């Protein structure tokens, strides 16, 4: 894959996954928080949505797709997390526009700084220089020809060669050996 195509796919993935992840995190944390507030029971649907969002965030942080995917998503999460952390910037009317499960998650994630932390994590993951380089091509495959015979010292026993007893060592001439044949 060319470098340009890799980065274009990274930007597209970042632009598509940012709102989906933000909605998923809000919905999942809202469901879990509501279930614990009402009857202190787990919300398996909320936990599954949070787990799927965690897998997607891990994919963005560690994939070889492009660091632009984690950069775009990290900028979105950091921006929204910053707005929700600063009290004078907090859009109080925005939460009223959201449906109930998303509003509970919005009120859970905003003041705790979880969106801000996730954004900083993604920005840090895109900062490593090794992520900006394309993958190196694989080394050429070895050729499978006849095996090369390596010389062994002392020479190995070969049943198809005339034997000398005891075998001659390296540098010894068979004619000067003291044992008769």
PDB file of C-alpha atoms in Angstrom:
ATOM      1  CA  UNK A   1       0.000   0.000   0.000  1.00  0.00           C
ATOM      2  CA  UNK A   2       1.384   3.389  -0.885  1.00  0.00           C
ATOM      3  CA  UNK A   3       2.127   5.963   1.770  1.00  0.00           C
ATOM      4  CA  UNK A   4      -0.571   8.347   0.519  1.00  0.00           C
ATOM      5  CA  UNK A   5      -3.263   5.645   0.452  1.00  0.00           C
ATOM      6  CA  UNK A   6      -2.283   4.561   3.951  1.00  0.00           C
ATOM      7  CA  UNK A   7      -2.660   8.100   5.307  1.00  0.00           C
ATOM      8  CA  UNK A   8      -5.934   8.719   3.457  1.00  0.00           C
ATOM      9  CA  UNK A   9      -7.368   5.537   4.971  1.00  0.00           C
ATOM     10  CA  UNK A  10      -6.119   6.706   8.367  1.00  0.00           C
ATOM     11  CA  UNK A  11      -7.895  10.057   8.077  1.00  0.00           C
ATOM     12  CA  UNK A  12     -11.113   8.376   6.912  1.00  0.00           C
ATOM     13  CA  UNK A  13     -10.934   5.870   9.782  1.00  0.00           C
ATOM     14  CA  UNK A  14     -10.301   8.681  12.259  1.00  0.00           C
ATOM     15  CA  UNK A  15     -13.171  10.795  10.964  1.00  0.00           C
ATOM     16  CA  UNK A  16     -15.606   7.866  10.978  1.00  0.00           C
ATOM     17  CA  UNK A  17     -14.582   6.334  14.289  1.00  0.00           C
ATOM     18  CA  UNK A  18     -14.421   9.546  16.343  1.00  0.00           C
ATOM     19  CA  UNK A  19     -18.176  10.194  16.570  1.00  0.00           C
ATOM     20  CA  UNK A  20     -18.990   6.470  16.717  1.00  0.00           C
ATOM     21  CA  UNK A  21     -16.587   5.921  19.601  1.00  0.00           C
ATOM     22  CA  UNK A  22     -17.783   9.011  21.425  1.00  0.00           C
ATOM     23  CA  UNK A  23     -21.416   7.881  21.114  1.00  0.00           C
ATOM     24  CA  UNK A  24     -20.479   4.335  22.120  1.00  0.00           C
ATOM     25  CA  UNK A  25     -18.570   5.504  25.175  1.00  0.00           C
ATOM     26  CA  UNK A  26     -21.423   7.800  26.198  1.00  0.00           C
ATOM     27  CA  UNK A  27     -24.056   5.109  25.679  1.00  0.00           C
ATOM     28  CA  UNK A  28     -22.087   2.352  27.403  1.00  0.00           C
ATOM     29  CA  UNK A  29     -21.046   4.402  30.406  1.00  0.00           C
ATOM     30  CA  UNK A  30     -24.580   5.849  30.663  1.00  0.00           C
ATOM     31  CA  UNK A  31     -26.125   2.375  30.684  1.00  0.00           C
ATOM     32  CA  UNK A  32     -23.656   1.091  33.271  1.00  0.00           C
ATOM     33  CA  UNK A  33     -24.105   4.178  35.491  1.00  0.00           C
ATOM     34  CA  UNK A  34     -27.917   4.075  35.249  1.00  0.00           C
ATOM     35  CA  UNK A  35     -28.065   0.355  36.042  1.00  0.00           C
ATOM     36  CA  UNK A  36     -25.928   0.827  39.145  1.00  0.00           C
ATOM     37  CA  UNK A  37     -27.874   3.910  40.273  1.00  0.00           C
ATOM     38  CA  UNK A  38     -31.311   2.333  39.943  1.00  0.00           C
ATOM     39  CA  UNK A  39     -31.041  -1.253  41.171  1.00  0.00           C
ATOM     40  CA  UNK A  40     -27.300  -1.889  41.563  1.00  0.00           C
ATOM     41  CA  UNK A  41     -27.226  -4.482  38.788  1.00  0.00           C
ATOM     42  CA  UNK A  42     -24.769  -4.742  35.912  1.00  0.00           C
ATOM     43  CA  UNK A  43     -25.760  -3.625  32.444  1.00  0.00           C
ATOM     44  CA  UNK A  44     -24.347  -6.278  30.146  1.00  0.00           C
ATOM     45  CA  UNK A  45     -25.241  -4.310  27.041  1.00  0.00           C
ATOM     46  CA  UNK A  46     -23.437  -1.240  28.366  1.00  0.00           C
ATOM     47  CA  UNK A  47     -20.407  -3.341  29.314  1.00  0.00           C
ATOM     48  CA  UNK A  48     -20.341  -4.939  25.840  1.00  0.00           C
ATOM     49  CA  UNK A  49     -20.500  -1.533  24.145  1.00  0.00           C
ATOM     50  CA  UNK A  50     -17.683  -0.259  26.371  1.00  0.00           C
ATOM     51  CA  UNK A  51     -15.595  -3.349  25.550  1.00  0.00           C
ATOM     52  CA  UNK A  52     -16.160  -2.843  21.806  1.00  0.00           C
ATOM     53  CA  UNK A  53     -15.114   0.807  22.160  1.00  0.00           C
ATOM     54  CA  UNK A  54     -11.990  -0.249  24.063  1.00  0.00           C
ATOM     55  CA  UNK A  55     -11.058  -2.661  21.256  1.00  0.00           C
ATOM     56  CA  UNK A  56     -11.575   0.089  18.652  1.00  0.00           C
ATOM     57  CA  UNK A  57      -9.472   2.536  20.683  1.00  0.00           C
ATOM     58  CA  UNK A  58      -6.743  -0.086  20.968  1.00  0.00           C
ATOM     59  CA  UNK A  59      -6.901  -0.613  17.198  1.00  0.00           C
ATOM     60  CA  UNK A  60      -6.497   3.113  16.610  1.00  0.00           C
ATOM     61  CA  UNK A  61      -3.642   3.404  19.096  1.00  0.00           C
ATOM     62  CA  UNK A  62      -1.624   0.443  17.886  1.00  0.00           C
ATOM     63  CA  UNK A  63      -2.440  -0.306  14.272  1.00  0.00           C
ATOM     64  CA  UNK A  64      -0.052   0.114  11.366  1.00  0.00           C
ATOM     65  CA  UNK A  65      -2.822   1.714   9.319  1.00  0.00           C
ATOM     66  CA  UNK A  66      -1.693   5.301   9.799  1.00  0.00           C
ATOM     67  CA  UNK A  67      -0.962   7.503  12.777  1.00  0.00           C
ATOM     68  CA  UNK A  68      -3.420  10.018  11.322  1.00  0.00           C
ATOM     69  CA  UNK A  69      -6.275   7.767  12.488  1.00  0.00           C
ATOM     70  CA  UNK A  70      -5.238   8.089  16.123  1.00  0.00           C
ATOM     71  CA  UNK A  71      -4.268  11.740  15.625  1.00  0.00           C
ATOM     72  CA  UNK A  72      -7.678  12.783  14.267  1.00  0.00           C
ATOM     73  CA  UNK A  73      -9.566  10.797  16.912  1.00  0.00           C
ATOM     74  CA  UNK A  74      -7.225  12.045  19.641  1.00  0.00           C
ATOM     75  CA  UNK A  75      -7.781  15.657  18.617  1.00  0.00           C
ATOM     76  CA  UNK A  76     -11.559  15.151  18.720  1.00  0.00           C
ATOM     77  CA  UNK A  77     -11.510  13.448  22.119  1.00  0.00           C
ATOM     78  CA  UNK A  78      -9.046  15.944  23.607  1.00  0.00           C
ATOM     79  CA  UNK A  79     -11.086  18.892  22.314  1.00  0.00           C
ATOM     80  CA  UNK A  80     -14.375  17.534  23.649  1.00  0.00           C
ATOM     81  CA  UNK A  81     -12.740  16.473  26.914  1.00  0.00           C
ATOM     82  CA  UNK A  82     -11.220  19.938  27.379  1.00  0.00           C
ATOM     83  CA  UNK A  83     -14.571  21.618  26.759  1.00  0.00           C
ATOM     84  CA  UNK A  84     -16.253  19.309  29.260  1.00  0.00           C
ATOM     85  CA  UNK A  85     -13.547  19.768  31.922  1.00  0.00           C
ATOM     86  CA  UNK A  86     -13.542  23.571  32.002  1.00  0.00           C
ATOM     87  CA  UNK A  87     -16.670  24.691  33.876  1.00  0.00           C
ATOM     88  CA  UNK A  88     -17.134  27.972  32.000  1.00  0.00           C
ATOM     89  CA  UNK A  89     -17.004  26.155  28.635  1.00  0.00           C
ATOM     90  CA  UNK A  90     -19.286  23.306  29.676  1.00  0.00           C
ATOM     91  CA  UNK A  91     -22.312  23.376  27.381  1.00  0.00           C
ATOM     92  CA  UNK A  92     -25.123  22.830  29.872  1.00  0.00           C
ATOM     93  CA  UNK A  93     -27.833  22.979  27.228  1.00  0.00           C
ATOM     94  CA  UNK A  94     -26.092  20.373  25.057  1.00  0.00           C
ATOM     95  CA  UNK A  95     -26.827  17.537  27.475  1.00  0.00           C
ATOM     96  CA  UNK A  96     -30.550  18.318  27.299  1.00  0.00           C
ATOM     97  CA  UNK A  97     -30.547  17.724  23.533  1.00  0.00           C
ATOM     98  CA  UNK A  98     -29.284  14.152  23.904  1.00  0.00           C
ATOM     99  CA  UNK A  99     -31.496  11.113  24.526  1.00  0.00           C
ATOM    100  CA  UNK A 100     -31.493   9.820  28.104  1.00  0.00           C
ATOM    101  CA  UNK A 101     -28.837   7.038  27.823  1.00  0.00           C
ATOM    102  CA  UNK A 102     -26.433   9.365  26.007  1.00  0.00           C
ATOM    103  CA  UNK A 103     -27.115  12.202  28.476  1.00  0.00           C
ATOM    104  CA  UNK A 104     -26.223   9.936  31.411  1.00  0.00           C
ATOM    105  CA  UNK A 105     -22.997   8.972  29.688  1.00  0.00           C
ATOM    106  CA  UNK A 106     -22.295  12.601  28.750  1.00  0.00           C
ATOM    107  CA  UNK A 107     -22.699  13.600  32.397  1.00  0.00           C
ATOM    108  CA  UNK A 108     -20.525  10.649  33.477  1.00  0.00           C
ATOM    109  CA  UNK A 109     -17.663  11.087  31.007  1.00  0.00           C
ATOM    110  CA  UNK A 110     -17.515  14.888  30.924  1.00  0.00           C
ATOM    111  CA  UNK A 111     -16.644  15.926  34.469  1.00  0.00           C
ATOM    112  CA  UNK A 112     -14.471  12.851  35.134  1.00  0.00           C
ATOM    113  CA  UNK A 113     -12.075  13.696  32.289  1.00  0.00           C
ATOM    114  CA  UNK A 114     -12.235  10.287  30.649  1.00  0.00           C
ATOM    115  CA  UNK A 115     -12.618  11.722  27.139  1.00  0.00           C
ATOM    116  CA  UNK A 116      -9.633  13.977  27.789  1.00  0.00           C
ATOM    117  CA  UNK A 117      -7.526  11.028  28.981  1.00  0.00           C
ATOM    118  CA  UNK A 118      -8.508   8.902  25.970  1.00  0.00           C
ATOM    119  CA  UNK A 119      -7.646  11.829  23.663  1.00  0.00           C
ATOM    120  CA  UNK A 120      -4.206  12.323  25.202  1.00  0.00           C
ATOM    121  CA  UNK A 121      -3.578   8.566  24.941  1.00  0.00           C
ATOM    122  CA  UNK A 122      -4.392   8.606  21.217  1.00  0.00           C
ATOM    123  CA  UNK A 123      -2.299  11.728  20.603  1.00  0.00           C
ATOM    124  CA  UNK A 124       0.644  10.104  22.372  1.00  0.00           C
ATOM    125  CA  UNK A 125       0.242   6.943  20.299  1.00  0.00           C
ATOM    126  CA  UNK A 126       0.485   8.959  17.087  1.00  0.00           C
ATOM    127  CA  UNK A 127       3.599  10.833  18.242  1.00  0.00           C
ATOM    128  CA  UNK A 128       6.066   7.945  17.851  1.00  0.00           C
ATOM    129  CA  UNK A 129       8.241   8.323  14.715  1.00  0.00           C
ATOM    130  CA  UNK A 130       8.122   4.604  13.957  1.00  0.00           C
ATOM    131  CA  UNK A 131       4.379   4.869  13.286  1.00  0.00           C
ATOM    132  CA  UNK A 132       4.948   7.424  10.518  1.00  0.00           C
ATOM    133  CA  UNK A 133       7.240   5.112   8.551  1.00  0.00           C
ATOM    134  CA  UNK A 134       5.770   2.545   6.217  1.00  0.00           C
ATOM    135  CA  UNK A 135       6.357  -1.107   6.960  1.00  0.00           C
ATOM    136  CA  UNK A 136       9.619  -2.395   5.572  1.00  0.00           C
ATOM    137  CA  UNK A 137       9.396  -4.880   2.729  1.00  0.00           C
ATOM    138  CA  UNK A 138       9.982  -8.483   3.645  1.00  0.00           C
ATOM    139  CA  UNK A 139      13.424  -9.938   2.896  1.00  0.00           C
ATOM    140  CA  UNK A 140      13.630 -12.119  -0.191  1.00  0.00           C
ATOM    141  CA  UNK A 141      12.683 -15.730   0.318  1.00  0.00           C
ATOM    142  CA  UNK A 142      15.568 -18.214   0.394  1.00  0.00           C
ATOM    143  CA  UNK A 143      16.098 -20.337  -2.686  1.00  0.00           C
ATOM    144  CA  UNK A 144      15.567 -24.020  -2.199  1.00  0.00           C
ATOM    145  CA  UNK A 145      18.298 -25.705  -4.189  1.00  0.00           C
ATOM    146  CA  UNK A 146      20.471 -28.672  -3.315  1.00  0.00           C
ATOM    147  CA  UNK A 147      22.005 -28.268   0.113  1.00  0.00           C
ATOM    148  CA  UNK A 148      25.566 -27.069   0.229  1.00  0.00           C
ATOM    149  CA  UNK A 149      27.841 -29.582   1.870  1.00  0.00           C
ATOM    150  CA  UNK A 150      29.930 -28.104   4.611  1.00  0.00           C
ATOM    151  CA  UNK A 151      33.360 -29.488   5.376  1.00  0.00           C
ATOM    152  CA  UNK A 152      33.481 -31.108   8.769  1.00  0.00           C
ATOM    153  CA  UNK A 153      36.537 -31.628  10.957  1.00  0.00           C
ATOM    154  CA  UNK A 154      37.246 -34.442  11.488  1.00  0.00           C
ATOM    155  CA  UNK A 155      35.688 -35.719   8.288  1.00  0.00           C
ATOM    156  CA  UNK A 156      32.403 -37.492   8.830  1.00  0.00           C
ATOM    157  CA  UNK A 157      32.045 -41.153   8.040  1.00  0.00           C
ATOM    158  CA  UNK A 158      30.883 -41.637   4.494  1.00  0.00           C
ATOM    159  CA  UNK A 159      29.871 -45.238   3.685  1.00  0.00           C
ATOM    160  CA  UNK A 160      30.469 -44.706  -0.043  1.00  0.00           C
ATOM    161  CA  UNK A 161      34.118 -43.669   0.301  1.00  0.00           C
ATOM    162  CA  UNK A 162      37.006 -46.056   0.978  1.00  0.00           C
ATOM    163  CA  UNK A 163      37.713 -46.044   4.683  1.00  0.00           C
ATOM    164  CA  UNK A 164      41.022 -45.221   6.265  1.00  0.00           C
ATOM    165  CA  UNK A 165      41.526 -46.539   9.741  1.00  0.00           C
ATOM    166  CA  UNK A 166      41.871 -44.538  11.895  1.00  0.00           C
ATOM    167  CA  UNK A 167      40.514 -41.632   9.872  1.00  0.00           C
ATOM    168  CA  UNK A 168      43.072 -39.074   8.867  1.00  0.00           C
ATOM    169  CA  UNK A 169      42.905 -35.835  10.780  1.00  0.00           C
ATOM    170  CA  UNK A 170      43.034 -32.417   9.190  1.00  0.00           C
ATOM    171  CA  UNK A 171      46.323 -31.870   7.446  1.00  0.00           C
ATOM    172  CA  UNK A 172      47.461 -35.502   7.770  1.00  0.00           C
ATOM    173  CA  UNK A 173      48.368 -37.395   4.697  1.00  0.00           C
ATOM    174  CA  UNK A 174      46.981 -40.937   4.530  1.00  0.00           C
ATOM    175  CA  UNK A 175      50.329 -42.305   3.204  1.00  0.00           C
ATOM    176  CA  UNK A 176      52.294 -41.269   6.268  1.00  0.00           C
ATOM    177  CA  UNK A 177      49.944 -42.809   8.763  1.00  0.00           C
ATOM    178  CA  UNK A 178      51.697 -45.432  10.953  1.00  0.00           C
ATOM    179  CA  UNK A 179      48.890 -48.004  10.714  1.00  0.00           C
ATOM    180  CA  UNK A 180      49.103 -50.428   7.807  1.00  0.00           C
ATOM    181  CA  UNK A 181      46.169 -50.879   5.572  1.00  0.00           C
TER     182      UNK A 181
END
